[in-house]
mmCIF file of C-alpha atoms in Angstrom:
data_model
loop_
_atom_site.group_PDB
_atom_site.id
_atom_site.type_symbol
_atom_site.label_atom_id
_atom_site.label_comp_id
_atom_site.label_asym_id
_atom_site.label_seq_id
_atom_site.Cartn_x
_atom_site.Cartn_y
_atom_site.Cartn_z
ATOM 1 C CA MET A 1 0.000 0.000 0.000
ATOM 2 C CA PRO A 2 1.288 3.493 -0.796
ATOM 3 C CA THR A 3 2.285 5.657 2.140
ATOM 4 C CA VAL A 4 1.046 9.201 2.696
ATOM 5 C CA GLU A 5 4.321 10.476 1.251
ATOM 6 C CA ASP A 6 3.923 8.230 -1.808
ATOM 7 C CA GLU A 7 0.472 9.652 -2.475
ATOM 8 C CA ALA A 8 1.772 13.190 -1.989
ATOM 9 C CA VAL A 9 4.475 12.702 -4.636
ATOM 10 C CA ARG A 10 1.915 11.155 -6.968
ATOM 11 C CA ASP A 11 -0.455 14.098 -6.517
ATOM 12 C CA LEU A 12 2.341 16.565 -7.238
ATOM 13 C CA SER A 13 3.377 14.583 -10.306
ATOM 14 C CA ARG A 14 -0.182 14.585 -11.625
ATOM 15 C CA ALA A 15 -0.474 18.328 -10.958
ATOM 16 C CA ARG A 16 2.607 18.835 -13.131
ATOM 17 C CA ASP A 17 1.075 16.729 -15.915
ATOM 18 C CA ALA A 18 -2.138 18.756 -15.737
ATOM 19 C CA ALA A 19 -0.179 22.026 -15.889
ATOM 20 C CA ILE A 20 1.712 20.800 -18.960
ATOM 21 C CA GLY A 21 -1.618 20.028 -20.622
ATOM 22 C CA VAL A 22 -2.888 23.541 -19.904
ATOM 23 C CA LEU A 23 0.371 25.004 -21.244
ATOM 24 C CA LYS A 24 0.049 23.023 -24.490
ATOM 25 C CA ASP A 25 -3.511 24.295 -24.932
ATOM 26 C CA ALA A 26 -2.388 27.884 -24.353
ATOM 27 C CA LYS A 27 0.375 27.548 -26.945
ATOM 28 C CA LEU A 28 -2.015 25.988 -29.437
ATOM 29 C CA ARG A 29 -4.560 28.800 -29.024
ATOM 30 C CA LEU A 30 -1.914 31.462 -29.614
ATOM 31 C CA THR A 31 -0.417 29.663 -32.611
ATOM 32 C CA SER A 32 -3.844 29.117 -34.175
ATOM 33 C CA PHE A 33 -4.761 32.770 -33.688
ATOM 34 C CA LEU A 34 -1.595 33.971 -35.404
ATOM 35 C CA LEU A 35 -1.935 31.514 -38.289
ATOM 36 C CA ARG A 36 -5.530 32.598 -38.853
ATOM 37 C CA HIS A 37 -4.286 36.152 -39.386
ATOM 38 C CA GLY A 38 -1.349 35.209 -41.593
ATOM 39 C CA LEU A 39 1.287 35.911 -38.947
ATOM 40 C CA ASN A 40 3.577 32.988 -39.659
ATOM 41 C CA TYR A 41 6.863 32.434 -37.848
ATOM 42 C CA SER A 42 9.678 31.570 -40.275
ATOM 43 C CA GLY A 43 12.140 30.167 -37.754
ATOM 44 C CA ARG A 44 13.029 26.492 -37.511
ATOM 45 C CA ALA A 45 12.179 25.886 -33.846
ATOM 46 C CA THR A 46 9.286 27.232 -31.814
ATOM 47 C CA TRP A 47 8.997 28.417 -28.216
ATOM 48 C CA ASN A 48 12.709 29.068 -27.886
ATOM 49 C CA GLU A 49 14.187 32.507 -27.140
ATOM 50 C CA ALA A 50 14.133 33.568 -30.801
ATOM 51 C CA HIS A 51 10.481 32.605 -31.169
ATOM 52 C CA LEU A 52 9.512 34.425 -27.977
ATOM 53 C CA ARG A 53 11.288 37.567 -29.188
ATOM 54 C CA TYR A 54 9.301 37.322 -32.423
ATOM 55 C CA LEU A 55 6.021 36.955 -30.521
ATOM 56 C CA ALA A 56 6.801 40.011 -28.401
ATOM 57 C CA LYS A 57 7.115 42.117 -31.580
ATOM 58 C CA VAL A 58 3.980 40.849 -33.349
ATOM 59 C CA VAL A 59 1.643 43.635 -34.472
ATOM 60 C CA CYS A 60 -1.954 42.622 -35.170
ATOM 61 C CA PRO A 61 -4.267 44.412 -37.644
ATOM 62 C CA THR A 62 -6.560 45.915 -34.973
ATOM 63 C CA PRO A 63 -6.203 46.980 -31.304
ATOM 64 C CA ALA A 64 -8.718 44.325 -30.213
ATOM 65 C CA GLN A 65 -6.727 41.573 -31.906
ATOM 66 C CA GLN A 66 -3.533 42.941 -30.366
ATOM 67 C CA ILE A 67 -5.110 42.535 -26.923
ATOM 68 C CA VAL A 68 -6.007 38.920 -27.764
ATOM 69 C CA CYS A 69 -2.429 38.259 -28.871
ATOM 70 C CA GLN A 70 -0.897 39.834 -25.769
ATOM 71 C CA GLU A 71 -3.272 38.079 -23.378
ATOM 72 C CA SER A 72 -2.600 34.738 -25.092
ATOM 73 C CA LEU A 73 1.140 35.314 -24.865
ATOM 74 C CA ARG A 74 0.764 36.237 -21.214
ATOM 75 C CA ALA A 75 -1.180 33.008 -20.592
ATOM 76 C CA VAL A 76 1.675 31.005 -22.115
ATOM 77 C CA SER A 77 4.193 32.827 -19.922
ATOM 78 C CA GLU A 78 2.146 32.260 -16.760
ATOM 79 C CA GLN A 79 1.616 28.563 -17.466
ATOM 80 C CA THR A 80 5.311 28.107 -18.272
ATOM 81 C CA ALA A 81 6.187 29.592 -14.892
ATOM 82 C CA ARG A 82 3.595 27.363 -13.215
ATOM 83 C CA VAL A 83 5.069 24.230 -14.775
ATOM 84 C CA GLY A 84 8.531 25.342 -13.680
ATOM 85 C CA ARG A 85 7.413 25.825 -10.078
ATOM 86 C CA LEU A 86 5.785 22.398 -9.942
ATOM 87 C CA GLU A 87 8.830 20.742 -11.488
ATOM 88 C CA ASP A 88 11.150 22.398 -8.985
ATOM 89 C CA GLU A 89 8.968 21.217 -6.101
ATOM 90 C CA LEU A 90 8.826 17.704 -7.529
ATOM 91 C CA VAL A 91 12.608 17.495 -7.834
ATOM 92 C CA GLU A 92 13.070 18.795 -4.287
ATOM 93 C CA ILE A 93 10.584 16.380 -2.729
ATOM 94 C CA ALA A 94 11.751 13.385 -4.776
ATOM 95 C CA ALA A 95 15.325 13.970 -3.563
ATOM 96 C CA THR A 96 14.363 12.785 -0.055
ATOM 97 C CA TRP A 97 11.683 10.262 -1.041
ATOM 98 C CA ARG A 98 12.095 6.628 -0.025
ATOM 99 C CA LEU A 99 11.927 5.632 -3.719
ATOM 100 C CA ARG A 100 14.817 7.933 -4.672
ATOM 101 C CA PRO A 101 17.208 4.967 -5.287
ATOM 102 C CA ILE A 102 14.823 3.441 -7.817
ATOM 103 C CA ILE A 103 14.294 6.815 -9.509
ATOM 104 C CA ASP A 104 18.056 7.136 -9.995
ATOM 105 C CA ALA A 105 18.209 3.572 -11.318
ATOM 106 C CA PHE A 106 15.370 4.139 -13.798
ATOM 107 C CA GLN A 107 17.279 7.095 -15.251
ATOM 108 C CA SER A 108 19.954 4.720 -16.530
ATOM 109 C CA MET A 109 17.470 3.896 -19.303
ATOM 110 C CA ARG A 110 17.591 5.967 -22.445
ATOM 111 C CA GLY A 111 14.602 8.309 -22.663
ATOM 112 C CA VAL A 112 13.806 7.993 -18.962
ATOM 113 C CA GLN A 113 14.895 11.270 -17.419
ATOM 114 C CA SER A 114 14.130 12.560 -13.938
ATOM 115 C CA HIS A 115 10.475 13.534 -14.325
ATOM 116 C CA THR A 116 9.630 10.396 -16.300
ATOM 117 C CA ALA A 117 11.286 8.254 -13.637
ATOM 118 C CA VAL A 118 9.359 10.042 -10.880
ATOM 119 C CA ILE A 119 6.053 9.519 -12.702
ATOM 120 C CA ILE A 120 6.655 5.787 -13.105
ATOM 121 C CA ALA A 121 7.768 5.356 -9.496
ATOM 122 C CA ALA A 122 4.929 7.488 -8.121
ATOM 123 C CA GLU A 123 2.228 5.735 -10.131
ATOM 124 C CA LEU A 124 3.481 2.152 -9.902
ATOM 125 C CA GLY A 125 5.464 2.068 -6.651
ATOM 126 C CA ASP A 126 7.537 -1.081 -6.225
ATOM 127 C CA LEU A 127 7.523 -2.857 -9.603
ATOM 128 C CA THR A 128 8.835 -6.049 -8.067
ATOM 129 C CA ARG A 129 5.413 -6.766 -6.586
ATOM 130 C CA PHE A 130 4.604 -8.122 -10.056
ATOM 131 C CA ASP A 131 5.879 -11.673 -10.575
ATOM 132 C CA ASN A 132 7.003 -10.853 -14.121
ATOM 133 C CA PRO A 133 6.661 -8.006 -16.662
ATOM 134 C CA ARG A 134 3.496 -9.398 -18.284
ATOM 135 C CA PRO A 135 1.064 -8.478 -15.479
ATOM 136 C CA LEU A 136 2.862 -5.123 -15.185
ATOM 137 C CA ALA A 137 2.176 -4.356 -18.862
ATOM 138 C CA ALA A 138 -1.430 -5.469 -18.399
ATOM 139 C CA PHE A 139 -1.766 -3.227 -15.331
ATOM 140 C CA VAL A 140 -0.939 -0.111 -17.366
ATOM 141 C CA GLY A 141 -2.911 -1.208 -20.446
ATOM 142 C CA LEU A 142 -0.012 -1.815 -22.835
ATOM 143 C CA ILE A 143 -1.058 -5.318 -23.903
ATOM 144 C CA PRO A 144 -3.139 -6.033 -27.045
ATOM 145 C CA SER A 145 -6.868 -6.496 -26.664
ATOM 146 C CA GLU A 146 -8.179 -9.885 -27.743
ATOM 147 C CA TYR A 147 -11.285 -10.940 -29.657
ATOM 148 C CA SER A 148 -11.768 -14.698 -29.586
ATOM 149 C CA THR A 149 -14.626 -16.916 -30.722
ATOM 150 C CA GLY A 150 -14.207 -20.658 -30.744
ATOM 151 C CA ALA A 151 -10.944 -21.528 -32.456
ATOM 152 C CA SER A 152 -10.521 -17.980 -33.788
ATOM 153 C CA ARG A 153 -8.179 -15.629 -31.940
ATOM 154 C CA ARG A 154 -7.624 -12.052 -33.086
ATOM 155 C CA LEU A 155 -5.524 -9.377 -31.368
ATOM 156 C CA GLY A 156 -6.585 -5.748 -31.486
ATOM 157 C CA PRO A 157 -5.284 -2.396 -30.198
ATOM 158 C CA ILE A 158 -3.863 -2.089 -26.712
ATOM 159 C CA THR A 159 -6.425 -2.236 -23.919
ATOM 160 C CA LYS A 160 -5.555 1.188 -22.434
ATOM 161 C CA ALA A 161 -6.817 -0.175 -19.154
ATOM 162 C CA GLY A 162 -5.401 0.760 -15.780
ATOM 163 C CA ASN A 163 -3.160 3.715 -15.037
ATOM 164 C CA GLY A 164 -3.015 6.180 -17.918
ATOM 165 C CA HIS A 165 -0.303 8.322 -16.286
ATOM 166 C CA ALA A 166 2.003 5.316 -15.991
ATOM 167 C CA ARG A 167 1.183 4.270 -19.561
ATOM 168 C CA ARG A 168 2.061 7.601 -21.159
ATOM 169 C CA ALA A 169 5.493 7.852 -19.502
ATOM 170 C CA PRO A 170 7.136 4.805 -21.202
ATOM 171 C CA VAL A 171 5.403 5.656 -24.499
ATOM 172 C CA GLU A 172 7.041 9.086 -24.489
ATOM 173 C CA ALA A 173 10.379 7.516 -23.546
ATOM 174 C CA ALA A 174 10.092 5.000 -26.396
ATOM 175 C CA TRP A 175 10.590 7.695 -29.055
ATOM 176 C CA ALA A 176 14.245 7.996 -27.946
ATOM 177 C CA TYR A 177 14.934 4.532 -29.394
ATOM 178 C CA ARG A 178 14.315 5.537 -33.005
ATOM 179 C CA TYR A 179 17.997 6.450 -33.203
ATOM 180 C CA PRO A 180 20.962 3.997 -33.145
ATOM 181 C CA ALA A 181 22.214 2.814 -29.760
ATOM 182 C CA LYS A 182 24.521 5.408 -28.210
ATOM 183 C CA VAL A 183 25.477 6.635 -24.749
ATOM 184 C CA SER A 184 25.363 10.419 -24.826
ATOM 185 C CA ALA A 185 27.268 12.573 -22.355
ATOM 186 C CA HIS A 186 24.033 13.343 -20.484
ATOM 187 C CA LEU A 187 23.080 9.661 -20.282
ATOM 188 C CA GLN A 188 26.611 8.736 -19.216
ATOM 189 C CA ARG A 189 26.355 11.045 -16.199
ATOM 190 C CA ARG A 190 23.129 9.321 -15.176
ATOM 191 C CA ILE A 191 24.524 5.828 -15.713
ATOM 192 C CA GLU A 192 27.649 6.496 -13.652
ATOM 193 C CA ARG A 193 25.509 6.741 -10.507
ATOM 194 C CA CYS A 194 24.249 3.170 -10.956
ATOM 195 C CA PRO A 195 25.838 -0.201 -10.095
ATOM 196 C CA LYS A 196 27.318 -2.372 -12.858
ATOM 197 C CA PRO A 197 24.309 -4.764 -13.138
ATOM 198 C CA ILE A 198 21.974 -1.831 -13.808
ATOM 199 C CA GLN A 199 24.383 -0.369 -16.353
ATOM 200 C CA ASP A 200 24.421 -3.717 -18.149
ATOM 201 C CA ILE A 201 20.622 -3.848 -18.257
ATOM 202 C CA SER A 202 20.507 -0.292 -19.625
ATOM 203 C CA TRP A 203 22.917 -1.061 -22.463
ATOM 204 C CA LYS A 204 21.183 -4.347 -23.264
ATOM 205 C CA ALA A 205 17.904 -2.419 -23.528
ATOM 206 C CA GLN A 206 19.447 0.135 -25.874
ATOM 207 C CA VAL A 207 20.895 -2.446 -28.233
ATOM 208 C CA ARG A 208 17.703 -4.488 -28.348
ATOM 209 C CA LEU A 209 15.140 -1.696 -28.543
ATOM 210 C CA CYS A 210 16.971 0.521 -31.043
ATOM 211 C CA LYS A 211 17.403 -2.472 -33.338
ATOM 212 C CA ARG A 212 13.800 -3.573 -32.898
ATOM 213 C CA TYR A 213 12.493 -0.102 -33.673
ATOM 214 C CA ARG A 214 14.363 0.021 -36.992
ATOM 215 C CA ARG A 215 13.329 -3.498 -37.955
ATOM 216 C CA MET A 216 9.630 -2.884 -37.276
ATOM 217 C CA VAL A 217 9.662 0.379 -39.217
ATOM 218 C CA ALA A 218 11.455 -1.345 -42.107
ATOM 219 C CA ARG A 219 8.644 -3.919 -42.198
ATOM 220 C CA GLY A 220 6.168 -1.100 -42.740
ATOM 221 C CA LYS A 221 4.726 -0.897 -39.229
ATOM 222 C CA ASN A 222 3.071 2.352 -38.226
ATOM 223 C CA PRO A 223 5.477 4.378 -36.004
ATOM 224 C CA ASN A 224 2.832 4.661 -33.272
ATOM 225 C CA VAL A 225 2.445 0.877 -33.213
ATOM 226 C CA VAL A 226 6.230 0.516 -33.035
ATOM 227 C CA VAL A 227 6.517 2.997 -30.165
ATOM 228 C CA THR A 228 3.820 1.156 -28.220
ATOM 229 C CA ALA A 229 5.691 -2.124 -28.625
ATOM 230 C CA ILE A 230 8.930 -0.477 -27.502
ATOM 231 C CA ALA A 231 7.160 1.069 -24.481
ATOM 232 C CA ARG A 232 5.962 -2.369 -23.414
ATOM 233 C CA GLU A 233 9.544 -3.642 -23.449
ATOM 234 C CA ILE A 234 10.787 -0.555 -21.612
ATOM 235 C CA LEU A 235 8.489 -1.519 -18.749
ATOM 236 C CA ALA A 236 10.019 -5.009 -18.756
ATOM 237 C CA PHE A 237 13.536 -3.582 -18.497
ATOM 238 C CA LEU A 238 12.443 -1.194 -15.729
ATOM 239 C CA TRP A 239 11.024 -4.192 -13.860
ATOM 240 C CA ALA A 240 14.408 -5.913 -14.209
ATOM 241 C CA ILE A 241 16.179 -2.794 -12.945
ATOM 242 C CA ALA A 242 13.820 -2.519 -9.958
ATOM 243 C CA ARG A 243 14.820 -6.036 -8.895
ATOM 244 C CA GLU A 244 18.406 -4.801 -8.532
ATOM 245 C CA VAL A 245 17.499 -1.888 -6.223
ATOM 246 C CA PRO A 246 16.784 -2.373 -2.520
ATOM 247 C CA ILE A 247 13.931 -0.147 -1.337
ATOM 248 C CA GLY A 248 13.706 0.964 2.289
ATOM 249 C CA ASP A 249 10.494 1.340 4.257
#
């Protein structure tokens, strides 16, 4: 059973997710407004410093539309600050949480950075309570649905049952495996904090999942289907990592 502290971290993590959703909506509303009036940004990347400087200089056709633009830009700025505050609090609280060792271990996986690791730990707790990765994948709804009649057995889309927060985290991490296996400088700093068995699991996951991603795409599989399959295996590797980490009470 989760402790009061476990539930507190989970609530804070979910508040961050909700704030990110509101921020995305605010950005979409502003972008749609500008596109509707032919105010197109020509830069390569959006929402970086150059893009924000461009938005600050936008001049709309009428004063009323200028107010809409400025208020929308202000909403983006306020929500960005809100997300930042929640993330800072989450990092501070997670640093003294009893599941901190497993959060550090999860970050040895490519694509699983601090906030992703906190989400998985907060939503799922001790992964070793599952006998093997199969019931874990079923718990978060990452297994195929099944339609069977008599001798006929047909698999459909994933069930999407269970914990949606825990399901989205490995799916987002799975996109990192579309590139060849490589230990970046940032990943190396995270891996160095982990024991040798966890480092071995991390590298084994990279080699297997990067190769599997390319093979499935080469066979003509939809990228979203491929990412879902990779996410299911990421959970299996995280389960294996959790077995290597002692968790205190």
